[in-house]
Coordinates of C-alpha atoms in Angstrom, one line a residue:
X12 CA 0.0 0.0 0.0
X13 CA 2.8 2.7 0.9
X14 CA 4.8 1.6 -2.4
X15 CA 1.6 2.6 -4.7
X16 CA 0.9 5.4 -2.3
X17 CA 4.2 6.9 -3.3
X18 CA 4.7 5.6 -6.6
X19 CA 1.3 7.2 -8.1
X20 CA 1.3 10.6 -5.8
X21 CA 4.9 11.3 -7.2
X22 CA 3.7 10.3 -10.9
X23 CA 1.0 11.3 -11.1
X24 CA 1.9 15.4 -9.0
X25 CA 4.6 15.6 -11.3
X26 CA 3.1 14.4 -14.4
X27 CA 0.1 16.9 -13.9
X28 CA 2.6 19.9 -13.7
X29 CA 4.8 18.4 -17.0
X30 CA 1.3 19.1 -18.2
X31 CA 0.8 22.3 -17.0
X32 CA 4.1 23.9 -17.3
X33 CA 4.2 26.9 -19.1
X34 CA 7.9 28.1 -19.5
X35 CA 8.7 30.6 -22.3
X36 CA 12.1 28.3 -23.6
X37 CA 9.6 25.2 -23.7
X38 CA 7.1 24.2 -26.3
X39 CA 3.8 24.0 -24.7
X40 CA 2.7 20.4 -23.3
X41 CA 0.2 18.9 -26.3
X42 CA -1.4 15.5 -26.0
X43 CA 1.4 14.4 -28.8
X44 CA 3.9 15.6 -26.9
X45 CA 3.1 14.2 -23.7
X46 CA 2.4 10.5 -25.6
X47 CA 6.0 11.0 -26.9
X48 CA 7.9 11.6 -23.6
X49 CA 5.4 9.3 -21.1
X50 CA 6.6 6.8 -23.6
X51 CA 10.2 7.6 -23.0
X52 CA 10.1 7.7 -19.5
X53 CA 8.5 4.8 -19.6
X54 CA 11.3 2.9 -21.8
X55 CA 14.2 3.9 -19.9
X56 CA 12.2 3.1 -16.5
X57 CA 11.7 -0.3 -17.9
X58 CA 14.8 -1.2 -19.0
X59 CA 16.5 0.5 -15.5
X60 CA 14.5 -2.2 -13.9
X61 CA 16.8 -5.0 -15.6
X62 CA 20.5 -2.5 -15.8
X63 CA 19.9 -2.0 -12.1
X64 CA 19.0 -5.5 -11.1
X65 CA 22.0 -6.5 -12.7
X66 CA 24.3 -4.3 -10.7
X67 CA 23.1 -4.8 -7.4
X68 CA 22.4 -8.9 -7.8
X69 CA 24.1 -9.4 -4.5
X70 CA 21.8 -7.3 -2.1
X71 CA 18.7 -8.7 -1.7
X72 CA 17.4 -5.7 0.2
X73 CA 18.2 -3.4 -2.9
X74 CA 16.3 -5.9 -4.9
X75 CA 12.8 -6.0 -3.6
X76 CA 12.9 -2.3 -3.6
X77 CA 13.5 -2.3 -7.0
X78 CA 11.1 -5.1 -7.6
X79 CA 8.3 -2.9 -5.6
X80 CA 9.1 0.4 -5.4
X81 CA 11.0 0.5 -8.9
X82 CA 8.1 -1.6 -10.4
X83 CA 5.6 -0.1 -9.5
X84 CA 6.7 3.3 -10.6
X85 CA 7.5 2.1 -14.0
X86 CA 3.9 0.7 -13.4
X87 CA 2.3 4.2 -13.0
X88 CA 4.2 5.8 -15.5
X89 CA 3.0 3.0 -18.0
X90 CA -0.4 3.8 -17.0
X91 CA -0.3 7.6 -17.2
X92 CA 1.3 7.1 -20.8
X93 CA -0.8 4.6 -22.5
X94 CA -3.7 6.5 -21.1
X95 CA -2.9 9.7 -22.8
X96 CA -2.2 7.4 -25.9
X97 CA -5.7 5.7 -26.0
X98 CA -7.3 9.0 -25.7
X99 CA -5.9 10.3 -28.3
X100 CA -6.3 7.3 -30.7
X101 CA -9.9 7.8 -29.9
X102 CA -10.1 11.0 -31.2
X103 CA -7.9 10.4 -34.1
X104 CA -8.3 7.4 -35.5
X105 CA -12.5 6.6 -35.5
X106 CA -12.8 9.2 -38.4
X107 CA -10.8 6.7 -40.7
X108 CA -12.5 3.3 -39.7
X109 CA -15.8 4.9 -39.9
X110 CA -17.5 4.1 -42.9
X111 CA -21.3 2.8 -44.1
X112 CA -21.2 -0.6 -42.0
X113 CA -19.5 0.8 -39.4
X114 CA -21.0 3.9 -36.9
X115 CA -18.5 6.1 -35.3
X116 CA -19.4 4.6 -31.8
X117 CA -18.3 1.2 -33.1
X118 CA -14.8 2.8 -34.9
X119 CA -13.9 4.2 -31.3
X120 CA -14.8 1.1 -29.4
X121 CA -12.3 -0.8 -31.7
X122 CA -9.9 1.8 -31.4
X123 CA -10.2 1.4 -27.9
X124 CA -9.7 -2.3 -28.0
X125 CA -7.2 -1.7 -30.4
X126 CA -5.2 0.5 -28.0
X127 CA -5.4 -2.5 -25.9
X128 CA -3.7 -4.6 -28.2
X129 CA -1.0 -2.1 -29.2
X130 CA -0.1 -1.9 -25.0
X131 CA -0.1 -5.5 -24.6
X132 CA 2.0 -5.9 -28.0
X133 CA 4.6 -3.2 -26.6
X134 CA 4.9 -5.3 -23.3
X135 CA 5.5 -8.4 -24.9
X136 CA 7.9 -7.2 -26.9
X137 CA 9.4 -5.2 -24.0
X138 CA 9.6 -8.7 -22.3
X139 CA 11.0 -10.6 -25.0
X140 CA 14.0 -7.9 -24.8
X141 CA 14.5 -7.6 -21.6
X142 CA 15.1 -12.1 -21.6
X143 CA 17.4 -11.9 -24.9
X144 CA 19.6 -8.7 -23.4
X145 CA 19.9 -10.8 -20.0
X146 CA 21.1 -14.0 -21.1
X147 CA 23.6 -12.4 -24.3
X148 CA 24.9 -9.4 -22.4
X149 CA 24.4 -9.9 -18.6
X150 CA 25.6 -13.2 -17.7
X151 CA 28.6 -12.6 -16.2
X152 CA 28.7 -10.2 -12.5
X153 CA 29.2 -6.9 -13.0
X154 CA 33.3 -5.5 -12.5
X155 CA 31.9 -2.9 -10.6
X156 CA 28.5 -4.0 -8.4
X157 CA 27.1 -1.8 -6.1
X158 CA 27.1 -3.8 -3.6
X159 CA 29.5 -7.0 -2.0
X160 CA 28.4 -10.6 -2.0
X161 CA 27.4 -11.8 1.3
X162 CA 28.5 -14.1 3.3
X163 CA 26.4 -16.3 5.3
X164 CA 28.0 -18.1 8.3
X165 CA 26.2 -21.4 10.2
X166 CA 27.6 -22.6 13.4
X167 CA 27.9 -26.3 12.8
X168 CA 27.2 -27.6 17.0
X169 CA 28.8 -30.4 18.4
X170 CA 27.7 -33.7 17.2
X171 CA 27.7 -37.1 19.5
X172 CA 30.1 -39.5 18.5
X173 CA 29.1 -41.8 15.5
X174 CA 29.6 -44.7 16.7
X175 CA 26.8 -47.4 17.8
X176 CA 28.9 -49.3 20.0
X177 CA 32.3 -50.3 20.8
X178 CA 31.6 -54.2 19.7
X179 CA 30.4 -53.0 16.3
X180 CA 33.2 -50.5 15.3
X181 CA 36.8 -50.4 15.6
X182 CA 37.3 -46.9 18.9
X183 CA 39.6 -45.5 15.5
X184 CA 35.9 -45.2 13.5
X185 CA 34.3 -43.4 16.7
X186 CA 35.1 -39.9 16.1
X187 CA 33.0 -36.7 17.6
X188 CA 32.7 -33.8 14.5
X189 CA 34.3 -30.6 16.3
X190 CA 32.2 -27.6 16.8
X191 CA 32.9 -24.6 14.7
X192 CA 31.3 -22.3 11.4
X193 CA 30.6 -23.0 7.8
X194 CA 31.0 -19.9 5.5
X195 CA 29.0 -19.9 2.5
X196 CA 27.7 -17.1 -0.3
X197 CA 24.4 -15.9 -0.2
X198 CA 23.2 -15.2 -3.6
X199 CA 20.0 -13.7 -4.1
X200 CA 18.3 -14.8 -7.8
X201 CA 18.1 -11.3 -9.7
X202 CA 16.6 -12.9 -12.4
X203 CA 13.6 -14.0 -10.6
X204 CA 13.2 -10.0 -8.9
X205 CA 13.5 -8.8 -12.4
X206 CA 11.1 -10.7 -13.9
X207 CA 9.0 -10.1 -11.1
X208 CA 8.9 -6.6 -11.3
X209 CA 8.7 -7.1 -15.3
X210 CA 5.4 -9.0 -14.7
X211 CA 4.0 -6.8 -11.9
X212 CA 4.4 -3.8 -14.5
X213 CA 2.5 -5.8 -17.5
X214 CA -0.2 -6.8 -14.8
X215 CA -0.6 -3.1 -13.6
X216 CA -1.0 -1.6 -17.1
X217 CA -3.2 -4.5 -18.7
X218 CA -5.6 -4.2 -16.0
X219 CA -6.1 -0.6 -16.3
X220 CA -7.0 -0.6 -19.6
X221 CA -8.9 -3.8 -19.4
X222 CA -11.0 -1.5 -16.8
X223 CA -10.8 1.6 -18.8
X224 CA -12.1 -0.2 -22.2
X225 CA -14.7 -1.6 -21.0
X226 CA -15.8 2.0 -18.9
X227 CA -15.4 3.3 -22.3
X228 CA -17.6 0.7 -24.1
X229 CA -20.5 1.2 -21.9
X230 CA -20.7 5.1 -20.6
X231 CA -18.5 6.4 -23.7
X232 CA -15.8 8.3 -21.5
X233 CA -12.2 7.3 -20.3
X234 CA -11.9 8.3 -16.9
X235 CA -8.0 8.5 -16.2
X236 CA -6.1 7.7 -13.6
X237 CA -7.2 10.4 -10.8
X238 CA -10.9 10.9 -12.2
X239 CA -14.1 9.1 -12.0
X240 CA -16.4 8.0 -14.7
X241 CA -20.3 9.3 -14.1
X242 CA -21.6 6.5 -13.7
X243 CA -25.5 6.8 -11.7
X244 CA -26.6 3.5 -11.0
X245 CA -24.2 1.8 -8.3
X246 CA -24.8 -1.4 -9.7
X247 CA -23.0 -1.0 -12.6
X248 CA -19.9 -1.2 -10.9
X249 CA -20.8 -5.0 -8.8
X250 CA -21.9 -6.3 -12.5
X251 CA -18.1 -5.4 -13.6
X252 CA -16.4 -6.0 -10.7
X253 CA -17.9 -9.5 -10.5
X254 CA -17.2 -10.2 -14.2
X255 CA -13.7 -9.6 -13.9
X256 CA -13.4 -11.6 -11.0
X257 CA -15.0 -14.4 -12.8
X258 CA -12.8 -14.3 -15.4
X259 CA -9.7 -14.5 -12.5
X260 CA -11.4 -17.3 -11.3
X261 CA -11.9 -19.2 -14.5
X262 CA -8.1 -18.2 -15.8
X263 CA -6.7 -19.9 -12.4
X264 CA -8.7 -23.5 -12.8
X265 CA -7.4 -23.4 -16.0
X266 CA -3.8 -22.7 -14.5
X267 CA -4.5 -25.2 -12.1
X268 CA -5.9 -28.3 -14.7
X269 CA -3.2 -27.2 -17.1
X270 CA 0.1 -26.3 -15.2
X271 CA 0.9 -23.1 -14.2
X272 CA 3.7 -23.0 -16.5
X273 CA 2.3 -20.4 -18.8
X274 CA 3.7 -16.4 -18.1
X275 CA 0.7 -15.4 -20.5
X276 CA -1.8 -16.9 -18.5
X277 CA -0.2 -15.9 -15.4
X278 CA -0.2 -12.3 -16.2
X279 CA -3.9 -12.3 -17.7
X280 CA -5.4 -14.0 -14.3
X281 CA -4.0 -11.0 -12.6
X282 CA -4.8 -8.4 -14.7
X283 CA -8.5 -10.0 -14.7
X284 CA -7.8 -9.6 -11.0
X285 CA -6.4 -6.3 -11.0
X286 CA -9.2 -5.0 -13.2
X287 CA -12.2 -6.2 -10.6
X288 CA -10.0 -4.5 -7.7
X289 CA -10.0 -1.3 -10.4
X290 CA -13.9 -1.8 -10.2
X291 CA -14.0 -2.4 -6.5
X292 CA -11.9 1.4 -6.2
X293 CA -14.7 3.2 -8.9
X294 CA -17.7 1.3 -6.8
X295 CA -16.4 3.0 -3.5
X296 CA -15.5 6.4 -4.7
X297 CA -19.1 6.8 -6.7
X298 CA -20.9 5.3 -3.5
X299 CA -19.1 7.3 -0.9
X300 CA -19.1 10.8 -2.8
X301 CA -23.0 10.2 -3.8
X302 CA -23.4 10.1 0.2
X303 CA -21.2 12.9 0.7
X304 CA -22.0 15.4 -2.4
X305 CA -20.8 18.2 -0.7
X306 CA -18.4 17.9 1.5
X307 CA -15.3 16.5 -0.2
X308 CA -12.7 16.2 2.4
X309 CA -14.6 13.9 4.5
X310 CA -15.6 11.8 1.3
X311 CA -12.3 10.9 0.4
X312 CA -10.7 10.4 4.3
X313 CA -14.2 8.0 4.3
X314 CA -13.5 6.0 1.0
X315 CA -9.7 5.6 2.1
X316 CA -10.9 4.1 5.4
X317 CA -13.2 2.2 4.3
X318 CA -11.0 0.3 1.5
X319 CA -8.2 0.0 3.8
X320 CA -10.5 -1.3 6.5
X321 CA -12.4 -4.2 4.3
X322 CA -9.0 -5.1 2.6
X323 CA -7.4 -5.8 5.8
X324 CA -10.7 -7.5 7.0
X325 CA -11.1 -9.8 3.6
X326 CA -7.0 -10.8 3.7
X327 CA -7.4 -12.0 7.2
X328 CA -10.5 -13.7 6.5
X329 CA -9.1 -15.7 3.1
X330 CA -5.9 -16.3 5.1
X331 CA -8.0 -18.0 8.0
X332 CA -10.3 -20.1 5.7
X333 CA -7.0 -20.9 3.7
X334 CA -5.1 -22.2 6.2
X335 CA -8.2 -24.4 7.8
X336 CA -10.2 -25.2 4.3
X337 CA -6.5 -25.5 1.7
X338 CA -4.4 -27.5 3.3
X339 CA -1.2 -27.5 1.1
X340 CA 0.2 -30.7 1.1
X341 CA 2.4 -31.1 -1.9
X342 CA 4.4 -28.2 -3.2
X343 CA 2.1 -27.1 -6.0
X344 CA -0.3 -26.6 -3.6
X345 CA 1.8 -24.5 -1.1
X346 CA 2.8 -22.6 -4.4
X347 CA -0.7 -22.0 -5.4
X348 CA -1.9 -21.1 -1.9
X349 CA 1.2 -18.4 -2.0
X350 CA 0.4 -17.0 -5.3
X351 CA -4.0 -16.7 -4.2
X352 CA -2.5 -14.6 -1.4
X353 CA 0.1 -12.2 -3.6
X354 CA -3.1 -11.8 -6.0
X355 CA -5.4 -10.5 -3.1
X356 CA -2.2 -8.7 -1.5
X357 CA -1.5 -6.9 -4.4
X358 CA -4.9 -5.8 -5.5
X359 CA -6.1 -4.3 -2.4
X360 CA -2.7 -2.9 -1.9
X361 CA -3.3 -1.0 -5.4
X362 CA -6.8 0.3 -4.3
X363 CA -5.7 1.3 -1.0
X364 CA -2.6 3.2 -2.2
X365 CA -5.2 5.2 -4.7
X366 CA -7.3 5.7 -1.8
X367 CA -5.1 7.5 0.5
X368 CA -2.9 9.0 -2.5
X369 CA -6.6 11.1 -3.2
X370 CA -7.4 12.1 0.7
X371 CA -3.7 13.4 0.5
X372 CA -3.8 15.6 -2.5
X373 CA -6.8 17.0 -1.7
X374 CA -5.5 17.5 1.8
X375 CA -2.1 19.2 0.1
X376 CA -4.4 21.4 -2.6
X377 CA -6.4 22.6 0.5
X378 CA -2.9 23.8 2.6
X379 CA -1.6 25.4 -0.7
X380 CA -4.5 27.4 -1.0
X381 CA -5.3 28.1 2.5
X382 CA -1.1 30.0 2.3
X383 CA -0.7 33.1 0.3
X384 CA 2.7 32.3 0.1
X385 CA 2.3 28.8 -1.0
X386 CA -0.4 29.7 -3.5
X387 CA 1.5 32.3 -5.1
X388 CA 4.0 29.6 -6.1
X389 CA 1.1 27.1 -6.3
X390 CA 2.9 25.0 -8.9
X391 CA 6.4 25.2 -7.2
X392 CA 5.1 24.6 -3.4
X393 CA 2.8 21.7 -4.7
X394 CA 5.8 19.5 -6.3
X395 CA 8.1 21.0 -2.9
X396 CA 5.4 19.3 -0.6
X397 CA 4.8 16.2 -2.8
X398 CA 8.4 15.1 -2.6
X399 CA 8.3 15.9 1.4
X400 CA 5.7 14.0 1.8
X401 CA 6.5 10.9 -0.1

């Protein structure tokens, strides 16, 4: 939860003012513009993900910050970018596909889906890069890491003597082990963080716009990141939450009958899974700011409670009934018990993260404004106090 929390209020604070910078020596920020350099960012993020695994493959610390922190800004970015990127496709590209058996709704719907495509395309082929590039130009340590190997030492304790008794072995075979220390290396596996992180980032950006294509199939808007579709009846949001979370379901009996082997079907169940938790965050935002029309502050502190209070309630619950109803006997099933839990960990993390990175900018606007000195250098004290905070 604090990972997303400070990967998408950095993002997403300093990708507003990229947008609204307006310095005389700059070109102004157009939607072209901004598609161009999100894209950018987003390439040399993703590929600093694999460079910096590499160097620091002997600290296992440095690692799962980079596989969490690292990946899920990459993540965000990603998101920002191919958001920006669909939009504008919409608006571009309908006018051509439109034609006598197709409306203009329909053209933008397949641009949408098309969009889609494109991101997942871009990923895969991101992927496929990232394996070739490790195992041609990175299999050897770095000369310079960042960090040394480590070395694990185990006391080895004093053993009893192995011998069973003095009739059955000569006294020269009953010899006592001395106490003392083994030294070994401790190597964490970079490759498994990397791809980690590589899979996290494909998971976070499918399942966005999975959610976002399908918001823009049935109301006709794309929403964005920070923004929420208008969306009146409430129940719109259960009959897509539950959809998606069908289709996790489904895609993870099929895992299970057919081997878990598959990287495609592993990121697809979690986008599916990512994309109901999307649902989950648009279902408590609408609710909770339909009960609270006016009064804003106390809308968003309520929806971030409230998320972070059912998420914590539901993982307890699942990791309860797991433990007593999933016995995991056989490592398959250990493994698939594990990964049920990462699923659920990760997808409440996401919504709870959005949920507090809201109450917090609104909280930061408010300050700003509240300041005559902050607001007269709105744009300058907003990115000061976003980095503070973070």
């Amino acid at each position: 939860t604090m990972t997303v929390f400070i990967a998408v209020y950095l993002v997403q604070e300093y990708w507003e003012a990229f947008l609204k910078q307006d310095v005389p020596f700059l070109p102004k920020t157009t939607p072209m513009i901004a598609a161009i350099v999100g894209f950018c960012l987003f390439s040399m993020f993703y590929s600093s993900l694999l460079i910096l695994g590499w160097k620091m493959q002997w600290s296992h610390k440095r690692l799962f910050a980079l596989k969490t922190l690292g990946g899920t800004f990459t993540a965000f970015i990603g998101i920002l970018t191919f958001t920006v990127i669909q939009q504008q496709s919409i608006e571009v590209f309908p006018d051509q596909l439109k034609s006598s058996m197709v409306t203009l709704g329909a053209a933008q719907c397949i641009t949408a889906v098309g969009t889609l495509l494109f991101t997942w395309f871009v990923l895969a082929a991101y992927r496929e890069a990232s394996v070739g590039f490790r195992f041609e130009r990175l299999s050897q340590p770095p000369s310079s890491p960042w960090c040394s190997k480590i070395t694990k030492t185990t006391t080895i304790p004093a053993a009893a003597r192995n011998c069973t008794t003095f009739f059955t072995k000569p006294a020269s075979a009953c010899t006592s082990p001395k106490a003392g220390t083994k030294s070994e290396e401790f190597l964490p596996d970079w490759i498994t963080m990397v791809s980690e992180a590589e899979e996290e980032v494909a998971q976070l950006v499918i399942s966005f716009l999975i959610n976002q294509t399908t918001i823009y199939m049935l109301t006709g808007e794309i929403p964005g990141l920070n923004s929420d579709p208008k969306a009146d009846n409430i129940n719109y949001w259960w009959a897509v939450m539950c959809v998606f979370f069908v289709f996790a379901v489904v895609l993870f009996c099929c895992r299970q009958r057919g081997g878990e082997g598959s990287q495609t079907g592993r990121v697809l169940q979690l986008s599916f899974a990512l994309a109901s938790s999307w649902s989950m965050y648009r279902l408590a935002t609408s609710y909770l700011d339909s009960i609270y029309p006016t009064n804003v502050p106390l809308s968003r502190f309520t929806t971030a409670v409230t998320i972070t209070c059912v998420s914590i309630m539901l993982m307890y619950l699942f990791d309860k009934a797991a433990g007593r109803r999933l016995p995991s006997k056989t490592q398959s099933g250990h493994d698939s018990l594990e990964s049920m839990k990462y699923t659920l960990a990760l997808c409440f993390g996401v919504i709870s993260g959005l949920a507090w990175q809201r109450t917090v900018k609104f909280a930061v606007h408010s300050l700003i404004e509240g300041i005559s000195f902050l607001s007269t250098y709105s744009l300058a004290s907003e990115l000061v106090i976003t980095l503070l905070v973070s």
